[in-house]
Amino acid sequence: MSPGGLTRHPSPGPVRPVAPPARGAPPRAILAAVAHPVSDMISVERALELLLGATPVLPQETVPLGAAAGRVLAEEIRADADVPAFDKALMDGFAVRSADLAGGARDLVVVREIPAGTDPATLPALATGTAARIMTGAPLPPGADAIVPVEETEAASGDRGAVRCAAVRPGDHRAPRGADVRAGATLLAPGDFIGAAEVAVLAACGRAAVRVGGRPRTAVLATGDELVAPGETPAPGRLRNSNGPMLLALAERAGAVIADLGIAPDDPARLRAAMERGLEADLLLISGGVSMGARDFVGATLRDLGAEILFERVAIRPGKPFTAARRDRSIVCACPGNPASSYVIFQVFARAVLRRMAGHPHPGPSPVRGCLAAPARQKPGRAGYWQAHAALVDGRLTAEILPSSGSADIVACARGNALVVLPAGTGTRAAGEAVDMLLLDDSFDR
Ligand code: AMP
Ligand code: MG
């Protein structure tokens, strides 16, 4: 398996590196479409390897706990104390000496009340034949070894200061000191993703601030003479920019700090100016202008800007003309303009770049195994990433590949929650066959 790459795929072939021109070199390729021999097309695995190999891990920083969710932990977190720090009641009820109830239910004299927050050191020992009314989370008094829940008690007949308790076993409804966590135990490790539960662990350990990986700044630029902003009505022949907002949403939900560079026309000078701005970010996401058309200027402009082209064509469907480059510590992912292509390229490649930058130890896509709901067929030659709806069917993760009119069909992406991955060599797959799939975590609740 290639580091950070997809598992269970054939090993990648060699790639011919493309040398960058000197910074400020004349825009020699700008007016001529560059011919791409078929051999330039590299596998998804090789492309991921090249891309992640070129992607720097951002410097770490210390953030307040309230800003830690969604980041990658950069330090080891150890318990600073036992949890619970004292023998603790797990139910509202009565703390008792279980031996007092060995013969079955009996009346016990209620000697005190112990609310949560009581200092255990202030509690006198519980005498034989007595009970203490206790709240969930409160410390047991010395001598008490179990809780009789309120539901298993009733008022004692006659004595108003007593309670009738059902029998209990030693330890019932009590958490001994250190039952959850022992002081000094490692709870979280560098590289752990900080979700809500990790935030709680950090808080429980008294961490008001925590060291985390960097948050990638990501600029998004849509290119195309035909594009208008989503708020506009397109003139005949034009269409609304849907990739820009989509890539911004994807990047933000993947943890990036986003900057919207809007739309650049297919004009070398204006494209260059917009891309120059975008190269101030850690990751520049571009849509459009990477195909073979006479007005696809993105690749040539990247060269003109002194970027090193990592690759320009990947054996992936959709998304073949995906171009990746780096300049200094910035990475460029230039996606084909077709919306489903941009979507897939983000899911497979740009997300991995963001994860690497943020310090994830395993930034590449991590497919899960599931089975196909219906037969699938694809043309050999490129790995297919098919929009799918995944759900548990009879206890098995099952993916239904969604109907799609092609790589412009963003509505199919909106309906899906997963991508079924069929490797490049695949022809037909039968219904029920096991396949890899990427669960798209920002849409899996659909
Ligand atoms: P291109 O990769 O520039 O050749 O564009 C391929 C197709 O995607 C064309 O039909 C474009 O009109 C369309 N397209 C390009 N950019 C966008 C965008 N930002 N939003 C929606 N569609 C786009
Ligand atoms: Mg275009």
mmCIF file of N, CA, C and O and ligand atoms in Angstrom, residues 223-224 226 266 288-289 296, ligand 2:
data_model
loop_
_atom_site.group_PDB
_atom_site.id
_atom_site.type_symbol
_atom_site.label_atom_id
_atom_site.label_comp_id
_atom_site.label_asym_id
_atom_site.label_seq_id
_atom_site.Cartn_x
_atom_site.Cartn_y
_atom_site.Cartn_z
ATOM 1 N N THR A 223 -13.051 29.089 -12.488
ATOM 2 C CA THR A 223 -12.648 29.722 -13.745
ATOM 3 C C THR A 223 -13.627 29.360 -14.853
ATOM 4 O O THR A 223 -14.152 28.254 -14.886
ATOM 5 N N GLY A 224 -13.846 30.299 -15.726
ATOM 6 C CA GLY A 224 -14.695 30.035 -16.889
ATOM 7 C C GLY A 224 -15.407 31.305 -17.348
ATOM 8 O O GLY A 224 -16.037 31.987 -16.545
ATOM 9 N N GLU A 226 -17.981 31.437 -18.959
ATOM 10 C CA GLU A 226 -19.426 31.247 -18.967
ATOM 11 C C GLU A 226 -20.073 31.440 -17.600
ATOM 12 O O GLU A 226 -21.295 31.427 -17.484
ATOM 13 N N ASP A 266 -11.626 33.052 -18.556
ATOM 14 C CA ASP A 266 -10.560 32.297 -19.234
ATOM 15 C C ASP A 266 -9.653 33.282 -19.971
ATOM 16 O O ASP A 266 -9.584 33.296 -21.203
ATOM 17 N N GLY A 288 -12.165 24.150 -13.223
ATOM 18 C CA GLY A 288 -12.247 24.494 -14.633
ATOM 19 C C GLY A 288 -10.900 24.822 -15.253
ATOM 20 O O GLY A 288 -9.900 25.034 -14.563
ATOM 21 N N GLY A 289 -10.875 24.807 -16.582
ATOM 22 C CA GLY A 289 -9.706 25.280 -17.309
ATOM 23 C C GLY A 289 -8.521 24.334 -17.333
ATOM 24 O O GLY A 289 -7.401 24.755 -17.624
ATOM 25 N N ASP A 296 -8.346 26.593 -22.100
ATOM 26 C CA ASP A 296 -8.022 25.989 -20.799
ATOM 27 C C ASP A 296 -6.603 26.394 -20.428
ATOM 28 O O ASP A 296 -5.629 25.760 -20.834
HETATM 29 MG MG MG B 2 -13.762 26.189 -18.623
#
